[in-house]
Short mmCIF file of C-alpha atoms in Angstrom, two decimals:
data_model
loop_
_atom_site.label_atom_id
_atom_site.label_comp_id
_atom_site.label_asym_id
_atom_site.label_seq_id
_atom_site.Cartn_x
_atom_site.Cartn_y
_atom_site.Cartn_z
CA MET A 1 26.61 -29.52 20.56
CA GLN A 2 28.14 -26.86 17.89
CA ASN A 3 27.41 -23.28 18.03
CA THR A 4 26.14 -22.40 14.56
CA GLY A 5 24.29 -19.13 15.65
CA PRO A 6 26.59 -16.72 13.97
CA ILE A 7 26.95 -18.72 10.63
CA VAL A 8 23.23 -19.08 10.36
CA ARG A 9 22.99 -15.14 11.21
CA THR A 10 25.15 -14.38 8.48
CA GLN A 11 23.42 -16.61 5.94
CA GLU A 12 20.17 -15.09 6.88
CA SER A 13 21.48 -11.78 6.64
CA ALA A 14 23.13 -12.47 3.16
CA LEU A 15 19.82 -14.20 1.92
CA SER A 16 17.94 -11.04 3.09
CA THR A 17 20.35 -8.69 1.12
CA ASN A 18 20.09 -10.97 -1.87
CA LYS A 19 16.20 -10.55 -1.69
CA VAL A 20 16.23 -6.84 -1.40
CA LEU A 21 18.58 -6.53 -4.19
CA ARG A 22 16.63 -8.92 -6.31
CA ASN A 23 13.30 -7.34 -5.60
CA THR A 24 15.04 -3.84 -6.12
CA TYR A 25 16.19 -4.64 -9.78
CA SER A 26 12.88 -6.12 -10.70
CA LEU A 27 11.04 -3.41 -9.60
CA LEU A 28 13.53 -0.86 -11.11
CA ALA A 29 13.28 -2.63 -14.40
CA MET A 30 9.26 -2.60 -14.38
CA THR A 31 9.06 0.93 -13.37
CA LEU A 32 11.80 2.16 -16.06
CA LEU A 33 9.57 0.50 -18.58
CA PHE A 34 6.31 2.07 -17.01
CA SER A 35 7.96 5.54 -17.23
CA ALA A 36 9.13 5.01 -20.67
CA ALA A 37 5.57 4.12 -21.77
CA MET A 38 4.31 7.11 -19.93
CA ALA A 39 6.83 9.23 -21.49
CA GLY A 40 5.40 7.53 -25.11
CA VAL A 41 1.98 8.71 -23.89
CA ALA A 42 2.95 12.47 -23.28
CA MET A 43 4.51 12.34 -26.72
CA MET A 44 1.72 10.88 -28.51
CA PHE A 45 -1.03 13.31 -26.97
CA ASP A 46 1.36 16.01 -27.21
CA LEU A 47 0.97 16.97 -23.78
CA GLY A 48 2.39 20.56 -23.02
CA ARG A 49 5.12 21.81 -20.55
CA GLY A 50 2.25 22.61 -18.17
CA VAL A 51 1.01 19.34 -17.98
CA GLY A 52 4.55 17.78 -17.42
CA MET A 53 5.26 20.50 -14.57
CA ALA A 54 2.19 19.30 -12.84
CA ALA A 55 3.26 15.64 -13.20
CA PHE A 56 6.41 16.47 -11.84
CA PHE A 57 4.84 18.42 -8.89
CA GLY A 58 2.37 15.40 -8.40
CA ALA A 59 5.60 13.08 -8.25
CA ILE A 60 7.10 15.05 -5.73
CA ALA A 61 4.17 15.25 -3.48
CA LEU A 62 3.72 11.32 -3.78
CA ILE A 63 7.53 10.74 -2.71
CA TRP A 64 7.48 13.44 0.05
CA PHE A 65 4.13 12.93 1.62
CA VAL A 66 2.68 9.61 0.41
CA LEU A 67 5.61 7.19 0.23
CA PRO A 68 6.91 7.65 3.66
CA ARG A 69 3.26 6.22 4.83
CA VAL A 70 2.90 3.27 2.87
CA GLU A 71 6.62 2.15 2.25
CA ASN A 72 6.36 -0.96 4.49
CA SER A 73 2.86 -2.26 2.74
CA SER A 74 2.09 -3.51 -0.65
CA ALA A 75 0.18 -0.25 -1.36
CA GLY A 76 3.63 1.19 -1.54
CA ILE A 77 4.11 -0.55 -5.01
CA TYR A 78 1.21 1.42 -6.47
CA VAL A 79 2.74 4.75 -5.19
CA VAL A 80 6.22 3.52 -6.67
CA PHE A 81 4.43 2.96 -10.11
CA ALA A 82 2.35 6.22 -9.91
CA PHE A 83 5.52 8.24 -8.87
CA THR A 84 7.69 6.79 -11.81
CA GLY A 85 4.68 7.12 -14.27
CA LEU A 86 4.20 10.84 -13.30
CA LEU A 87 7.91 11.41 -13.87
CA GLY A 88 7.72 9.62 -17.23
CA LEU A 89 4.81 12.21 -17.99
CA ALA A 90 6.86 14.93 -16.99
CA ILE A 91 9.89 14.21 -19.00
CA GLY A 92 7.67 13.26 -22.07
CA PRO A 93 7.68 17.06 -23.54
CA THR A 94 11.45 17.24 -22.87
CA VAL A 95 12.28 14.36 -24.96
CA GLU A 96 9.95 15.39 -27.68
CA TYR A 97 11.56 18.59 -27.78
CA TYR A 98 14.96 17.05 -28.48
CA LEU A 99 13.51 14.69 -30.78
CA ASN A 100 12.56 17.54 -32.88
CA TYR A 101 16.43 18.27 -33.52
CA PRO A 102 17.97 17.45 -36.84
CA ASN A 103 19.73 14.62 -35.10
CA GLY A 104 17.30 14.47 -32.07
CA SER A 105 16.97 10.74 -32.26
CA GLN A 106 20.39 10.29 -31.99
CA ILE A 107 20.85 12.73 -29.19
CA VAL A 108 18.03 10.77 -27.46
CA ALA A 109 19.35 7.15 -28.20
CA THR A 110 22.87 8.41 -27.20
CA ALA A 111 21.58 9.91 -23.64
CA MET A 112 19.60 6.70 -22.98
CA GLY A 113 22.67 4.54 -23.94
CA GLY A 114 25.02 6.64 -22.06
CA THR A 115 22.75 6.45 -19.08
CA GLY A 116 22.42 2.77 -19.09
CA ALA A 117 26.27 2.35 -19.44
CA ILE A 118 26.91 4.77 -16.39
CA PHE A 119 24.48 2.82 -14.21
CA LEU A 120 25.42 -0.64 -15.47
CA GLY A 121 29.12 0.17 -14.95
CA LEU A 122 28.94 1.62 -11.46
CA SER A 123 26.54 -0.85 -10.12
CA ALA A 124 28.64 -3.80 -11.71
CA TYR A 125 31.65 -2.29 -9.95
CA VAL A 126 29.90 -2.10 -6.53
CA LEU A 127 28.53 -5.53 -6.82
CA THR A 128 31.68 -7.19 -7.82
CA THR A 129 33.92 -5.39 -5.29
CA ARG A 130 31.34 -5.07 -2.67
CA LYS A 131 33.08 -1.96 -1.38
CA ASP A 132 31.26 0.17 0.85
CA PHE A 133 30.68 3.86 -0.43
CA SER A 134 28.48 4.94 2.58
CA PHE A 135 31.28 7.50 3.64
CA MET A 136 30.39 9.49 0.50
CA GLY A 137 26.69 10.36 1.61
CA GLY A 138 27.43 13.55 3.62
CA PHE A 139 29.67 14.95 0.62
CA LEU A 140 27.11 13.89 -1.88
CA ALA A 141 24.14 15.48 0.09
CA ILE A 142 25.72 18.72 0.70
CA GLY A 143 26.87 18.71 -3.18
CA PHE A 144 23.26 18.14 -4.24
CA VAL A 145 22.08 21.25 -1.89
CA VAL A 146 24.71 23.41 -3.44
CA VAL A 147 23.43 22.27 -6.89
CA LEU A 148 19.72 22.97 -5.89
CA VAL A 149 20.85 26.62 -4.67
CA ALA A 150 22.48 27.06 -8.04
CA MET A 151 19.55 25.79 -9.90
CA ILE A 152 17.07 28.14 -8.21
CA ALA A 153 19.39 31.10 -8.93
CA ASN A 154 19.78 30.12 -12.66
CA LEU A 155 15.81 29.96 -12.77
CA PHE A 156 16.17 33.71 -12.72
CA MET A 157 19.43 34.59 -14.21
CA GLN A 158 19.15 32.17 -17.07
CA ILE A 159 22.97 31.88 -17.57
CA ALA A 160 23.62 29.20 -20.27
CA ALA A 161 27.32 28.35 -18.98
CA LEU A 162 25.90 27.93 -15.44
CA GLN A 163 23.24 25.39 -16.61
CA VAL A 164 26.01 23.36 -18.31
CA VAL A 165 27.93 23.38 -15.06
CA ILE A 166 24.87 22.40 -12.90
CA SER A 167 23.95 19.57 -15.64
CA ALA A 168 27.47 18.20 -15.34
CA ALA A 169 27.37 18.50 -11.54
CA VAL A 170 24.12 16.79 -11.31
CA ILE A 171 25.38 13.81 -13.46
CA MET A 172 28.40 13.45 -11.10
CA ILE A 173 26.34 13.65 -7.86
CA MET A 174 23.72 11.27 -9.04
CA SER A 175 26.77 8.56 -10.21
CA GLY A 176 28.13 9.09 -6.58
CA PHE A 177 24.48 8.20 -5.32
CA ILE A 178 24.50 5.06 -7.51
CA LEU A 179 27.63 3.96 -5.79
CA PHE A 180 26.19 5.04 -2.46
CA ASP A 181 22.72 3.45 -2.76
CA THR A 182 23.89 0.22 -4.31
CA SER A 183 26.58 -0.29 -1.69
CA ARG A 184 23.95 0.31 1.15
CA ILE A 185 21.64 -2.39 -0.29
CA ILE A 186 24.29 -4.84 -0.49
CA ASN A 187 25.74 -3.89 2.97
CA GLY A 188 22.51 -4.20 4.45
CA GLY A 189 21.89 -0.41 5.19
CA GLU A 190 18.71 -0.50 3.03
CA THR A 191 16.23 -3.14 3.49
CA ASN A 192 13.21 -1.62 2.03
CA TYR A 193 13.35 -2.43 -1.74
CA LEU A 194 10.60 0.22 -2.51
CA ARG A 195 12.70 3.06 -1.12
CA ALA A 196 16.01 1.50 -3.02
CA THR A 197 14.13 1.28 -6.19
CA VAL A 198 12.78 5.04 -5.86
CA SER A 199 16.32 5.99 -4.97
CA LEU A 200 18.03 4.23 -7.75
CA PHE A 201 15.22 5.55 -10.31
CA LEU A 202 15.87 8.99 -9.46
CA ASN A 203 19.52 8.71 -10.14
CA ILE A 204 18.95 7.19 -13.38
CA TYR A 205 16.12 9.92 -14.36
CA ASN A 206 18.30 12.86 -13.39
CA ILE A 207 21.37 11.37 -15.17
CA PHE A 208 18.98 10.93 -18.27
CA HIS A 209 17.70 14.35 -18.18
CA ASN A 210 20.95 16.19 -17.57
CA LEU A 211 22.78 14.02 -20.33
CA LEU A 212 20.08 15.01 -22.55
CA PHE A 213 20.69 18.51 -21.93
CA LEU A 214 24.52 18.31 -22.40
CA LEU A 215 24.14 16.21 -25.78
CA GLY A 216 21.46 18.53 -27.11
CA MET A 217 23.08 21.85 -26.38
CA GLY A 218 25.16 21.81 -29.25
CA ASP A 219 22.19 21.76 -31.43
CA ASP A 220 20.18 24.33 -29.47
CA MET B 1 5.75 35.65 -22.16
CA ASP B 2 2.57 33.82 -21.29
CA SER B 3 1.23 33.82 -17.78
CA PHE B 4 2.47 30.20 -17.65
CA GLY B 5 6.01 31.16 -18.41
CA THR B 6 5.84 33.80 -15.73
CA ILE B 7 4.76 31.92 -12.97
CA ALA B 8 6.70 28.50 -13.87
CA PRO B 9 10.21 29.67 -12.51
CA PHE B 10 8.55 30.73 -9.24
CA LEU B 11 6.70 27.54 -8.86
CA MET B 12 9.82 25.45 -9.50
CA ALA B 13 11.76 27.72 -7.47
CA GLY B 14 9.48 27.11 -4.63
CA VAL B 15 9.92 23.25 -4.81
CA LEU B 16 13.52 23.34 -5.08
CA ALA B 17 13.81 25.69 -2.10
CA PHE B 18 11.44 22.96 -0.42
CA PHE B 19 13.88 20.36 -1.35
CA VAL B 20 16.69 22.24 0.12
CA ILE B 21 14.97 22.76 3.52
CA LYS B 22 13.96 18.93 3.54
CA ILE B 23 17.64 17.80 2.84
CA LEU B 24 19.97 20.20 4.21
CA PRO B 25 19.59 19.31 7.67
CA ASN B 26 19.93 15.34 6.87
CA ALA B 27 22.88 16.51 4.73
CA ILE B 28 24.51 18.08 7.72
CA GLN B 29 23.86 15.19 10.08
CA MET B 30 25.41 12.73 7.80
CA ILE B 31 28.64 15.05 7.32
CA LYS B 32 28.78 15.44 11.21
CA HIS B 33 28.12 11.63 12.22
CA GLY B 34 28.10 9.61 9.11
CA PRO B 35 30.85 7.21 8.22
CA LYS B 36 34.36 8.62 7.45
CA GLY B 37 36.17 7.27 4.61
CA SER B 38 39.91 6.70 4.25
CA SER B 39 42.11 8.67 1.89
CA ALA B 40 42.30 5.46 -0.42
CA GLU B 41 38.62 5.08 -0.31
CA TRP B 42 37.94 8.79 -1.30
CA LEU B 43 40.56 8.36 -4.18
CA ASN B 44 38.45 5.18 -5.53
CA GLY B 45 35.31 7.03 -5.53
CA LEU B 46 36.61 10.10 -6.90
CA LEU B 47 38.36 8.14 -9.75
CA LEU B 48 34.78 6.32 -10.33
CA LEU B 49 33.42 9.79 -10.82
CA ALA B 50 36.20 11.17 -12.92
CA ALA B 51 35.61 8.04 -15.25
CA VAL B 52 31.95 8.94 -15.47
CA GLY B 53 32.86 12.57 -16.20
CA ALA B 54 35.46 11.43 -19.07
CA PHE B 55 32.64 9.03 -20.73
CA VAL B 56 30.43 12.05 -20.73
CA PHE B 57 32.79 13.96 -22.50
CA PHE B 58 33.37 11.49 -24.88
CA LEU B 59 29.52 11.18 -25.51
CA MET B 60 29.53 15.00 -26.06
CA SER B 61 32.28 14.77 -28.51
CA ILE B 62 30.83 12.28 -30.61
CA THR B 63 27.14 13.69 -30.67
#
């Protein structure tokens, strides 16, 4: 009798990885559309920055306190949609602010296209080469902590040049996290598609938000 | 400045500080015990990030 155990296990592992990847990209596409729709709602009803900030805090509360409790159940999907919807509401006033610039629609369209190109390019690279970028995790996390500290300082110092550096750094770090998160999915390091979706969504959201700032600062 | 404008930076600073407190222990753990990349792997990763930087610079120049 032939020993096919390792082959069967390898096939099962590959199938499982493909399933996580497929579910992640499906949910990511749906949540991005939902988030864009909620940003549209925020603009349509002219929600102010106070509502935007409240929505942001609500989204943070969901991801830190609620998602970890429901990430292995079907209720987790509703939490992910609520989280991405709130972030859509939160970014709506910012997008509306840039749309009021003389070339605002061009800035927003370029930020959207640029974000899409960065995400698709980096994802395609990892999916094609199947390289493991898990070694970048610590470096990226420490880099993100440094950026967070700089953001706290700049909330009070209001230095425009520092904000440019912070935005550029966030785009680079989130790009690194796209490599890290995608390689974790395809190498079996991430088996929960809800967590994977939230991670990739946050990467895209942060790149778009900061790209919008960098592209709009010339007219500000 | 209105009252919201006064309180907003403090609220945001509190949330960001909470992020730092939550992320920092994991970040240190990942640095100490996470997988280590070879210099070729690091070069590959950093080249990709440099390409992203160049692309962003290009977008800024055409907008």
